[in-house]
Short mmCIF file of C-alpha atoms and ligand atoms in Angstrom, two decimals:
data_model
loop_
_atom_site.label_atom_id
_atom_site.label_comp_id
_atom_site.label_asym_id
_atom_site.label_seq_id
_atom_site.Cartn_x
_atom_site.Cartn_y
_atom_site.Cartn_z
CA MET A 15 54.53 193.84 28.49
CA THR A 16 56.34 190.61 27.69
CA ASN A 17 55.69 187.37 29.51
CA GLU A 18 59.06 187.62 31.28
CA GLU A 19 58.43 191.18 32.43
CA LEU A 20 55.05 190.23 33.84
CA LEU A 21 56.60 187.30 35.69
CA GLU A 22 59.25 189.60 37.19
CA GLN A 23 56.62 192.03 38.39
CA LEU A 24 54.52 189.27 39.85
CA LYS A 25 57.54 187.92 41.66
CA SER A 26 58.36 191.32 43.13
CA LYS A 27 54.87 191.54 44.62
CA ILE A 28 54.68 188.11 46.18
CA ASN A 29 56.21 187.20 49.48
CA HIS A 30 59.79 186.14 48.85
CA ASN A 31 59.65 182.87 50.82
CA THR A 32 56.37 181.88 49.26
CA TRP A 33 57.82 182.47 45.86
CA GLU A 34 60.97 180.49 46.56
CA GLN A 35 58.98 177.61 47.95
CA TRP A 36 56.31 177.24 45.31
CA PHE A 37 56.81 179.45 42.28
CA THR A 38 60.35 178.76 41.10
CA SER A 39 59.15 176.75 38.11
CA ALA A 40 56.48 179.29 37.16
CA GLN A 41 56.37 180.67 33.62
CA ILE A 42 53.90 183.01 32.06
CA LEU A 43 52.67 181.24 28.95
CA ASP A 44 50.08 183.60 27.65
CA ILE A 45 48.61 186.97 28.53
CA GLN A 46 45.05 187.23 27.36
CA GLU A 47 42.30 189.80 27.76
CA LYS A 48 40.83 188.24 30.89
CA LYS A 49 43.23 185.43 31.67
CA VAL A 50 46.88 184.88 32.27
CA ILE A 51 48.08 181.31 31.79
CA ILE A 52 50.85 180.25 34.10
CA GLY A 53 52.81 177.05 33.61
CA ILE A 54 54.08 175.18 36.66
CA GLY A 55 56.59 172.35 36.41
CA ASN A 56 55.02 170.03 38.97
CA LEU A 57 51.49 168.77 38.85
CA PHE A 58 51.00 168.69 42.60
CA VAL A 59 52.51 172.08 43.12
CA LYS A 60 50.23 173.33 40.36
CA ASP A 61 47.11 172.04 42.11
CA PHE A 62 48.33 173.40 45.41
CA ILE A 63 49.12 176.86 44.04
CA ALA A 64 45.77 177.03 42.28
CA ARG A 65 43.97 176.23 45.52
CA LYS A 66 46.03 178.23 47.96
CA TYR A 67 47.36 181.17 45.95
CA GLY A 68 44.94 181.31 42.98
CA SER A 69 43.10 184.42 44.10
CA LEU A 70 46.24 186.14 45.36
CA VAL A 71 47.90 185.69 41.99
CA SER A 72 44.74 186.75 40.13
CA ASN A 73 44.43 189.90 42.23
CA THR A 74 48.09 190.78 41.90
CA LEU A 75 47.99 190.32 38.13
CA SER A 76 44.84 192.45 37.96
CA ASP A 77 46.69 195.21 39.83
CA ILE A 78 49.70 195.01 37.57
CA LEU A 79 47.72 194.96 34.33
CA SER A 80 44.97 197.31 35.56
CA ARG A 81 42.19 195.04 34.44
CA LYS A 82 40.33 192.06 35.86
CA ILE A 83 42.45 188.98 35.38
CA THR A 84 41.96 185.37 36.33
CA ALA A 85 45.12 183.36 36.71
CA GLU A 86 44.94 179.92 35.19
CA PHE A 87 47.53 177.34 36.09
CA THR A 88 48.63 174.56 33.86
CA PHE A 89 51.16 171.81 34.22
CA ILE A 90 54.21 171.82 31.95
CA PRO A 91 56.19 168.60 31.91
CA ALA A 92 59.86 168.93 32.84
CA ASP A 93 61.32 168.60 29.36
CA LYS A 94 59.11 171.34 28.00
CA SER A 95 59.66 173.64 30.95
CA THR A 96 63.42 173.56 30.53
CA LYS A 97 63.46 173.53 26.75
CA LYS A 98 61.41 176.62 26.29
CA LYS A 99 61.45 179.33 28.84
CA ALA A 100 58.30 180.95 27.56
CA GLY A 101 56.42 181.12 24.35
CA PRO A 102 53.37 179.94 22.57
CA LEU A 103 53.38 176.59 24.31
CA ILE A 104 49.65 176.31 24.59
CA LYS A 105 49.10 177.49 21.06
CA GLU A 106 51.22 174.73 19.62
CA ARG A 107 48.26 172.55 18.78
CA PRO A 108 45.53 174.55 17.19
CA LEU A 109 43.12 171.63 17.10
CA LYS A 110 43.42 170.76 20.74
CA LEU A 111 39.94 170.49 22.21
CA SER A 112 40.68 169.13 25.66
CA ASP A 113 43.47 169.15 28.16
CA PHE A 114 44.54 165.72 29.22
CA ASN A 115 46.13 165.11 32.57
CA PRO A 116 49.73 164.33 31.63
CA GLU A 117 50.01 161.97 34.59
CA TYR A 118 47.22 159.73 33.40
CA THR A 119 48.87 157.66 30.70
CA PHE A 120 48.87 153.98 29.73
CA ASN A 121 52.41 153.88 31.06
CA SER A 122 51.47 155.02 34.52
CA PHE A 123 48.49 152.67 34.71
CA VAL A 124 49.25 149.54 36.72
CA ILE A 125 47.69 146.43 35.23
CA GLY A 126 46.23 143.71 37.44
CA GLU A 127 43.59 141.00 37.05
CA ALA A 128 40.85 143.44 37.94
CA ASN A 129 41.49 145.95 35.19
CA ARG A 130 43.37 144.03 32.50
CA VAL A 131 40.47 143.80 30.07
CA ALA A 132 39.57 147.44 30.50
CA TYR A 133 43.20 148.46 30.00
CA TYR A 134 43.68 146.51 26.80
CA SER A 135 40.37 147.56 25.30
CA ALA A 136 41.24 151.17 25.99
CA LEU A 137 44.66 150.69 24.41
CA GLU A 138 43.16 148.91 21.40
CA VAL A 139 40.68 151.72 20.88
CA ALA A 140 43.43 154.30 21.18
CA ASN A 141 45.43 152.46 18.53
CA ASN A 142 42.48 151.77 16.22
CA PRO A 143 39.79 154.33 16.81
CA GLY A 144 36.44 153.16 15.50
CA LYS A 145 37.24 149.49 15.85
CA TYR A 146 35.17 148.78 18.96
CA ASN A 147 32.45 151.31 18.95
CA PRO A 148 31.35 152.43 21.45
CA LEU A 149 33.61 151.35 24.27
CA PHE A 150 31.77 151.46 27.57
CA ILE A 151 33.86 151.22 30.76
CA TYR A 152 32.11 150.81 34.07
CA GLY A 153 33.20 150.32 37.66
CA ASN A 154 33.11 151.78 41.12
CA VAL A 155 34.55 155.10 42.06
CA ALA A 156 38.35 155.65 41.99
CA LEU A 157 39.28 152.50 40.11
CA GLY A 158 40.95 154.24 37.21
CA LYS A 159 38.19 154.97 34.70
CA THR A 160 39.04 158.64 34.28
CA HIS A 161 42.70 157.68 34.20
CA LEU A 162 42.00 155.39 31.21
CA LEU A 163 40.03 158.06 29.36
CA HIS A 164 42.88 160.51 29.74
CA ALA A 165 45.35 157.81 28.74
CA ILE A 166 43.41 157.35 25.49
CA GLY A 167 43.45 161.12 25.01
CA ASN A 168 47.17 161.45 25.68
CA HIS A 169 48.00 158.51 23.46
CA LEU A 170 45.99 159.89 20.56
CA MET A 171 47.38 163.38 20.92
CA GLU A 172 50.85 161.95 20.71
CA ARG A 173 50.28 159.53 17.86
CA SER A 174 47.74 161.38 15.80
CA PRO A 175 47.89 165.04 16.70
CA ASP A 176 45.50 165.86 13.88
CA LEU A 177 42.64 163.96 15.36
CA LYS A 178 40.19 166.06 17.25
CA VAL A 179 39.72 164.40 20.61
CA MET A 180 37.23 165.76 23.08
CA TYR A 181 37.00 164.78 26.74
CA VAL A 182 33.93 165.94 28.55
CA THR A 183 32.20 164.90 31.76
CA ALA A 184 28.49 164.33 31.44
CA GLU A 185 28.04 167.24 33.80
CA GLU A 186 30.02 169.57 31.55
CA PHE A 187 28.09 168.31 28.55
CA MET A 188 24.85 169.17 30.27
CA ASN A 189 26.01 172.59 31.45
CA ASP A 190 27.21 173.35 27.98
CA LEU A 191 23.84 172.30 26.60
CA MET A 192 21.92 174.42 29.08
CA LYS A 193 24.06 177.44 28.40
CA SER A 194 23.68 177.01 24.66
CA LEU A 195 19.93 176.74 25.02
CA ARG A 196 19.79 179.85 27.13
CA ASP A 197 21.98 181.85 24.78
CA GLU A 198 20.11 180.44 21.78
CA LYS A 199 23.31 178.97 20.42
CA MET A 200 22.17 175.41 19.80
CA ASP A 201 23.56 175.40 16.29
CA ASP A 202 27.03 176.06 17.67
CA PHE A 203 26.55 173.41 20.30
CA ARG A 204 25.58 170.77 17.73
CA GLU A 205 28.38 171.76 15.45
CA ARG A 206 30.82 171.48 18.32
CA TYR A 207 29.76 168.01 19.35
CA ARG A 208 28.71 166.47 16.08
CA LYS A 209 30.93 167.96 13.44
CA LYS A 210 34.12 169.09 15.05
CA ILE A 211 35.01 165.85 16.80
CA ASP A 212 36.77 162.68 15.74
CA ILE A 213 36.75 160.99 19.12
CA LEU A 214 34.44 161.68 22.00
CA LEU A 215 35.28 160.66 25.56
CA ILE A 216 32.38 161.03 27.99
CA ASP A 217 33.06 160.59 31.68
CA ASP A 218 30.60 159.79 34.47
CA VAL A 219 27.61 159.40 32.20
CA GLN A 220 25.48 158.36 35.21
CA PHE A 221 25.27 162.07 35.97
CA LEU A 222 22.59 162.30 33.29
CA ILE A 223 20.17 160.10 35.26
CA GLY A 224 16.94 162.01 35.42
CA LYS A 225 18.13 164.61 32.91
CA ASP A 226 15.95 163.77 29.96
CA MET A 227 16.82 166.67 27.79
CA ALA A 228 20.56 166.09 28.04
CA GLN A 229 20.04 162.39 27.37
CA GLY A 230 18.11 163.24 24.22
CA GLU A 231 20.89 165.50 23.03
CA LEU A 232 23.51 162.88 23.81
CA PHE A 233 21.53 160.32 21.84
CA HIS A 234 21.61 162.48 18.73
CA THR A 235 25.25 163.35 19.24
CA PHE A 236 26.00 159.64 19.60
CA ASN A 237 24.14 158.69 16.43
CA THR A 238 25.75 161.34 14.31
CA LEU A 239 29.27 160.48 15.43
CA PHE A 240 28.62 156.75 15.27
CA ASN A 241 27.28 156.91 11.77
CA LEU A 242 30.39 158.74 10.69
CA GLY A 243 32.50 155.94 12.18
CA LYS A 244 33.85 158.13 14.93
CA GLN A 245 34.94 156.49 18.14
CA ILE A 246 32.92 157.10 21.31
CA ILE A 247 34.11 156.03 24.74
CA ILE A 248 31.88 156.23 27.76
CA CYS A 249 32.59 155.76 31.46
CA SER A 250 30.04 155.12 34.13
CA ASP A 251 29.81 153.89 37.69
CA ARG A 252 27.31 151.23 36.60
CA THR A 253 26.52 148.98 33.63
CA PRO A 254 24.35 150.25 30.77
CA GLU A 255 21.55 148.09 32.05
CA GLU A 256 21.83 149.59 35.49
CA LEU A 257 21.38 153.08 34.11
CA ALA A 258 17.81 152.03 34.56
CA THR A 259 16.01 155.35 34.15
CA PHE A 260 18.00 156.24 31.06
CA HIS A 261 16.01 156.27 27.89
CA PRO A 262 16.06 152.68 26.48
CA ARG A 263 17.23 153.87 23.11
CA LEU A 264 20.33 155.33 24.69
CA ILE A 265 20.99 152.24 26.78
CA SER A 266 20.81 150.05 23.70
CA ARG A 267 23.35 152.32 21.98
CA PHE A 268 25.73 151.86 24.89
CA GLU A 269 25.24 148.12 24.82
CA MET A 270 25.99 147.64 21.18
CA GLY A 271 29.76 148.01 21.53
CA LEU A 272 32.35 146.68 23.90
CA VAL A 273 31.33 146.77 27.56
CA VAL A 274 34.16 146.29 30.04
CA ASN A 275 34.54 146.46 33.78
CA VAL A 276 37.23 147.83 36.10
CA ASP A 277 37.10 146.02 39.39
CA GLU A 278 38.78 146.43 42.75
CA PRO A 279 42.48 145.59 42.37
CA ASP A 280 44.07 142.97 44.62
CA LYS A 281 46.53 143.99 47.28
CA LYS A 282 49.61 143.34 45.18
CA THR A 283 48.32 145.61 42.42
CA LYS A 284 47.45 148.28 44.96
CA LEU A 285 50.99 148.25 46.30
CA LYS A 286 52.26 148.72 42.79
CA ILE A 287 49.83 151.57 42.23
CA ALA A 288 51.00 153.28 45.42
CA LYS A 289 54.62 152.98 44.29
CA LYS A 290 53.77 154.39 40.90
CA MET A 291 51.94 157.33 42.41
CA ALA A 292 54.86 158.10 44.69
CA GLU A 293 57.31 157.78 41.86
CA MET A 294 55.34 160.28 39.82
CA THR A 295 55.45 162.74 42.69
CA SER A 296 59.23 162.24 42.94
CA LEU A 297 58.69 160.94 46.42
CA TYR A 298 60.67 157.98 47.59
CA LEU A 299 58.68 155.62 49.84
CA THR A 300 60.04 152.57 51.60
CA ASP A 301 58.10 149.31 51.38
CA ASP A 302 56.78 149.53 54.94
CA VAL A 303 55.33 152.96 54.21
CA VAL A 304 53.69 151.81 51.01
CA THR A 305 52.17 148.83 52.79
CA TYR A 306 50.91 151.03 55.62
CA LEU A 307 49.29 153.43 53.16
CA VAL A 308 47.58 150.70 51.18
CA GLU A 309 46.24 149.09 54.32
CA ASN A 310 44.77 152.33 55.56
CA ILE A 311 42.94 153.76 52.62
CA ASP A 312 39.79 151.68 52.87
CA ASN A 313 40.13 150.62 49.27
CA ASN A 314 39.94 154.11 47.93
CA LEU A 315 42.71 154.88 45.45
CA ARG A 316 41.79 158.51 45.34
CA ARG A 317 42.43 158.70 49.04
CA LEU A 318 45.77 157.01 48.43
CA ARG A 319 46.69 159.72 46.01
CA GLY A 320 45.59 162.33 48.52
CA LEU A 321 47.78 160.83 51.19
CA ILE A 322 50.80 160.68 48.93
CA LEU A 323 50.22 164.27 47.98
CA ASN A 324 50.06 165.26 51.64
CA LEU A 325 53.26 163.40 52.36
CA PHE A 326 54.95 165.17 49.51
CA PHE A 327 53.98 168.58 50.85
CA HIS A 328 54.79 167.64 54.38
CA SER A 329 58.32 166.68 53.49
CA LYS A 330 58.71 169.66 51.19
CA VAL A 331 57.63 172.12 53.86
CA THR A 332 59.36 170.58 56.85
CA GLY A 333 62.34 169.11 55.09
CA GLU A 334 61.65 165.90 57.01
CA LYS A 335 62.22 162.55 55.36
CA VAL A 336 59.14 160.44 54.92
CA ASN A 337 59.30 157.34 57.08
CA ILE A 338 56.79 155.16 58.79
CA GLU A 339 56.64 157.40 61.88
CA THR A 340 55.96 160.61 59.98
CA VAL A 341 53.37 158.78 57.90
CA LYS A 342 51.53 157.43 60.94
CA LYS A 343 51.58 160.83 62.57
CA LEU A 344 50.28 162.60 59.49
CA TYR A 345 47.64 159.98 58.84
CA SER A 346 46.21 160.11 62.33
CA SER A 347 46.10 163.90 62.36
CA LEU A 348 44.31 163.97 59.02
CA LYS A 349 41.86 161.42 60.29
CA ALA A 350 41.28 163.20 63.58
CA HIS A 351 40.75 166.44 61.77
CA LYS A 352 38.24 164.97 59.37
CA LYS A 353 36.32 163.37 62.22
CA SER A 354 36.14 166.64 64.06
CA ILE A 355 34.61 168.49 61.14
CA PRO A 356 31.07 167.21 60.96
CA GLN A 357 30.46 166.99 64.66
CA THR A 358 28.62 170.24 65.16
CA LYS A 359 25.31 170.98 63.51
CA GLU A 360 26.63 174.42 62.79
CA THR A 361 29.39 173.17 60.45
CA LEU A 362 26.90 171.01 58.61
CA ARG A 363 24.71 174.06 58.12
CA VAL A 364 27.60 176.11 56.85
CA LEU A 365 28.49 173.26 54.52
CA LYS A 366 24.96 173.09 53.19
CA LYS A 367 24.56 176.76 52.42
CA ASN A 368 27.86 176.80 50.64
CA LEU A 369 26.97 173.73 48.62
CA ILE A 370 23.70 175.36 47.57
CA LEU A 371 25.60 178.48 46.62
CA GLU A 372 28.08 176.46 44.60
CA ALA A 373 25.33 174.55 42.86
CA VAL A 374 23.61 177.76 41.77
CA ILE A 375 26.88 179.21 40.54
CA LYS A 376 27.60 176.06 38.63
CA GLU A 377 24.14 175.82 37.09
CA TYR A 378 24.28 179.40 35.88
CA ASN A 379 27.93 179.30 34.92
CA LEU A 380 28.75 182.33 37.02
CA THR A 381 31.50 183.35 39.37
CA ARG A 382 30.75 184.19 42.97
CA GLU A 383 31.57 187.83 42.26
CA GLN A 384 29.14 187.98 39.35
CA LEU A 385 26.37 186.45 41.42
CA PHE A 386 26.76 188.91 44.28
CA SER A 387 27.42 191.94 42.10
CA PRO A 388 24.72 194.59 42.10
CA THR A 389 23.93 194.00 38.44
CA ARG A 390 20.31 193.76 37.33
CA LYS A 391 21.04 191.52 34.38
CA LYS A 392 18.09 189.18 34.05
CA GLU A 393 20.12 186.01 34.15
CA ILE A 394 22.05 187.01 37.24
CA SER A 395 19.16 188.36 39.20
CA GLU A 396 17.24 185.17 38.47
CA ALA A 397 20.18 183.21 39.87
CA ARG A 398 20.10 185.36 43.01
CA GLN A 399 16.38 184.85 43.42
CA ILE A 400 16.76 181.12 43.06
CA LEU A 401 19.58 181.11 45.57
CA SER A 402 17.38 182.94 48.09
CA PHE A 403 14.58 180.53 47.43
CA MET A 404 16.79 177.47 47.80
CA LEU A 405 18.52 178.66 50.94
CA LYS A 406 15.11 179.19 52.51
CA ASN A 407 13.48 175.96 51.37
CA TYR A 408 16.34 173.50 51.20
CA GLY A 409 18.86 175.15 53.48
CA LYS A 410 16.11 175.85 56.05
CA MET A 411 17.57 179.27 56.67
CA LYS A 412 15.73 182.30 58.01
CA VAL A 413 15.33 185.33 55.75
CA LYS A 414 17.43 187.32 58.18
CA ASP A 415 20.33 184.87 57.89
CA ILE A 416 20.00 184.67 54.12
CA SER A 417 20.16 188.42 53.84
CA GLU A 418 23.31 188.43 55.95
CA PHE A 419 24.85 185.60 53.92
CA MET A 420 24.09 187.22 50.60
CA GLY A 421 24.72 190.80 51.66
CA LYS A 422 21.28 191.93 50.41
CA ASN A 423 18.59 193.55 52.43
CA HIS A 424 15.76 191.73 54.10
CA SER A 425 12.95 192.79 51.78
CA THR A 426 14.92 191.97 48.64
CA ILE A 427 15.31 188.43 49.91
CA SER A 428 11.68 187.91 50.86
CA GLN A 429 10.56 189.36 47.53
CA SER A 430 12.89 187.01 45.69
CA VAL A 431 11.57 184.01 47.55
CA LYS A 432 7.98 185.03 46.85
CA LYS A 433 8.70 185.65 43.20
CA ILE A 434 10.10 182.16 42.69
CA GLU A 435 7.23 180.60 44.62
CA LYS A 436 4.78 182.46 42.45
CA GLU A 437 6.50 181.31 39.25
CA LEU A 438 6.40 177.73 40.46
CA THR A 439 2.76 177.74 41.44
CA GLY A 440 2.07 179.46 38.11
CA GLY A 441 3.49 176.37 36.38
CA ASN A 442 6.82 177.68 35.11
CA LEU A 443 8.23 174.30 34.11
CA LEU A 444 11.57 175.55 32.90
CA LEU A 445 12.24 177.14 36.23
CA LYS A 446 11.12 174.05 38.04
CA ARG A 447 13.49 171.90 36.03
CA ARG A 448 16.26 174.29 36.79
CA ILE A 449 15.61 174.16 40.49
CA ASP A 450 15.46 170.38 40.37
CA ASP A 451 18.81 170.32 38.63
CA ILE A 452 20.37 172.62 41.19
CA ARG A 453 18.91 170.54 43.97
CA ARG A 454 20.39 167.39 42.51
CA LEU A 455 23.74 169.07 42.08
CA PHE A 456 23.96 170.12 45.66
CA GLU A 457 22.53 166.92 47.05
CA GLU A 458 25.15 164.94 45.19
CA ALA A 459 27.87 167.22 46.46
CA GLU A 460 26.45 166.92 49.95
CA LYS A 461 26.56 163.15 49.78
CA ILE A 462 30.21 163.20 48.76
CA GLN A 463 31.20 165.75 51.39
CA THR A 464 29.55 164.01 54.29
CA THR A 465 30.81 160.52 53.46
CA GLU A 466 34.33 161.93 52.92
CA ASN A 467 34.18 163.57 56.30
CA VAL A 468 32.84 160.63 58.19
CA SER A 469 35.18 158.00 56.83
P1 LIG B 24 37.53 156.74 38.55
O1 LIG B 24 37.46 157.65 37.38
O2 LIG B 24 37.30 155.30 38.23
O3 LIG B 24 36.67 157.19 39.69
P2 LIG B 24 40.28 157.66 38.68
O4 LIG B 24 40.68 157.38 37.31
O5 LIG B 24 39.99 159.06 39.04
O6 LIG B 24 39.03 156.78 39.09
O7 LIG B 24 41.37 157.04 39.67
C1 LIG B 24 41.61 157.53 40.98
C2 LIG B 24 43.08 157.63 41.21
O8 LIG B 24 43.63 156.34 41.26
C3 LIG B 24 43.79 158.38 40.12
O9 LIG B 24 44.81 159.13 40.66
C4 LIG B 24 44.37 157.28 39.24
O10 LIG B 24 45.54 157.68 38.58
C5 LIG B 24 44.65 156.20 40.25
N1 LIG B 24 44.54 154.86 39.70
C6 LIG B 24 43.43 154.07 39.64
N2 LIG B 24 43.70 152.88 39.10
C7 LIG B 24 45.03 152.90 38.78
C8 LIG B 24 45.92 151.97 38.17
N3 LIG B 24 45.51 150.74 37.81
N4 LIG B 24 47.22 152.33 38.01
C9 LIG B 24 47.63 153.56 38.43
N5 LIG B 24 46.85 154.49 38.99
C10 LIG B 24 45.56 154.17 39.17
MG1 LIG B 25 36.27 159.39 37.24
#
């Protein structure tokens, strides 16, 4: 079946209005064994479709192709989406190691006093990789660190497409490491990070606090790349020195290059950022609206982006123009809704069990379906046992409720819990470390969720 034929079939099976509203720019880019890659011509629409229609599209494609398919959505910039209807778009660059967010460029980054130094050092490094090595960018959440990393990536891919640029969050690095250890594929892992890279971008390195093994591996990765003159760029929410529990040898590596800060932008810069974000969403906002937004985001640029995104959808769905009244209305309903979420203990409990579930899934690199499938594969049944154990001990759930939640019978759950307890008292350190990692994962997620909801 060709890409076009598949797209036609998909279209015929999806509600007509839904299709017209969201899928008109969709193109099938690649049909693989387990995945179908779909290009969407608008970044926001892409995110929205992935969230809202991801499983519908995956299921429909699975039906059509009679095998299990996961739909993957990717953004195709306007010029590419009109130039080429379909084709090997994503195969164009065989060396491509990471996808960079096409919206996060140097061009779309607004420069102000607070981020000028960080901006120019990032640009300098992108123009002359290896010159300032490493570059360490630190600053609070949502001040543009990830944006700058992607800007470096985009810039390099454009100027020097032959360079192998890898962007990885510290969390992904660690998951990759754990998986490679488990599958006994450490040689591949080391080859991937030490030999096959020209430039390494590591985001949110603070995630490795308390994760000694991953820090050790990062240290060796760092040394190898550094000694070969390859550029390393690191982002963190704190200075190298403040990564206090990091191994000193790693801290001193971070400190030996250029260390720059991104700080809170002043109001004028924030207004410019809001305008830029709206412009990139093809949303026209009047000055009073921009000012209102900036004054109501409690200094969080990510929230600003969220609001602009909501406005975009609101006007797309209702056809209403965005003006100060619609903005005020939308803002207060979002706020009221968020406040209403955490009020009951019940919702907090539901949140917690789902966060634990997500943390286990993440740690074991599984899908929800795999975890709950009846398989007896060692890896997966261990994940299920750990989930039971964690729901009981950290989620404070009763065995009866766990068995309902997981769709397994009562005795399976209590056996699982006992088994893990026995392993732990027997001194199974690997398992203990695993559980600690999962706990940290879900506690971090919990912190984010509850502060998001309360504010
Ligand atoms: P961080 O990684 O520091 O937590 P992000 O890079 O994710 O922050 O930034 C949050 C949002 O704010 C992103 O959408 C980003 O594009 C935007 N942003 C932050 N600073 C700027 C800036 N100076 N110019 C334009 N957009 C910005
Ligand atoms: Mg970030």
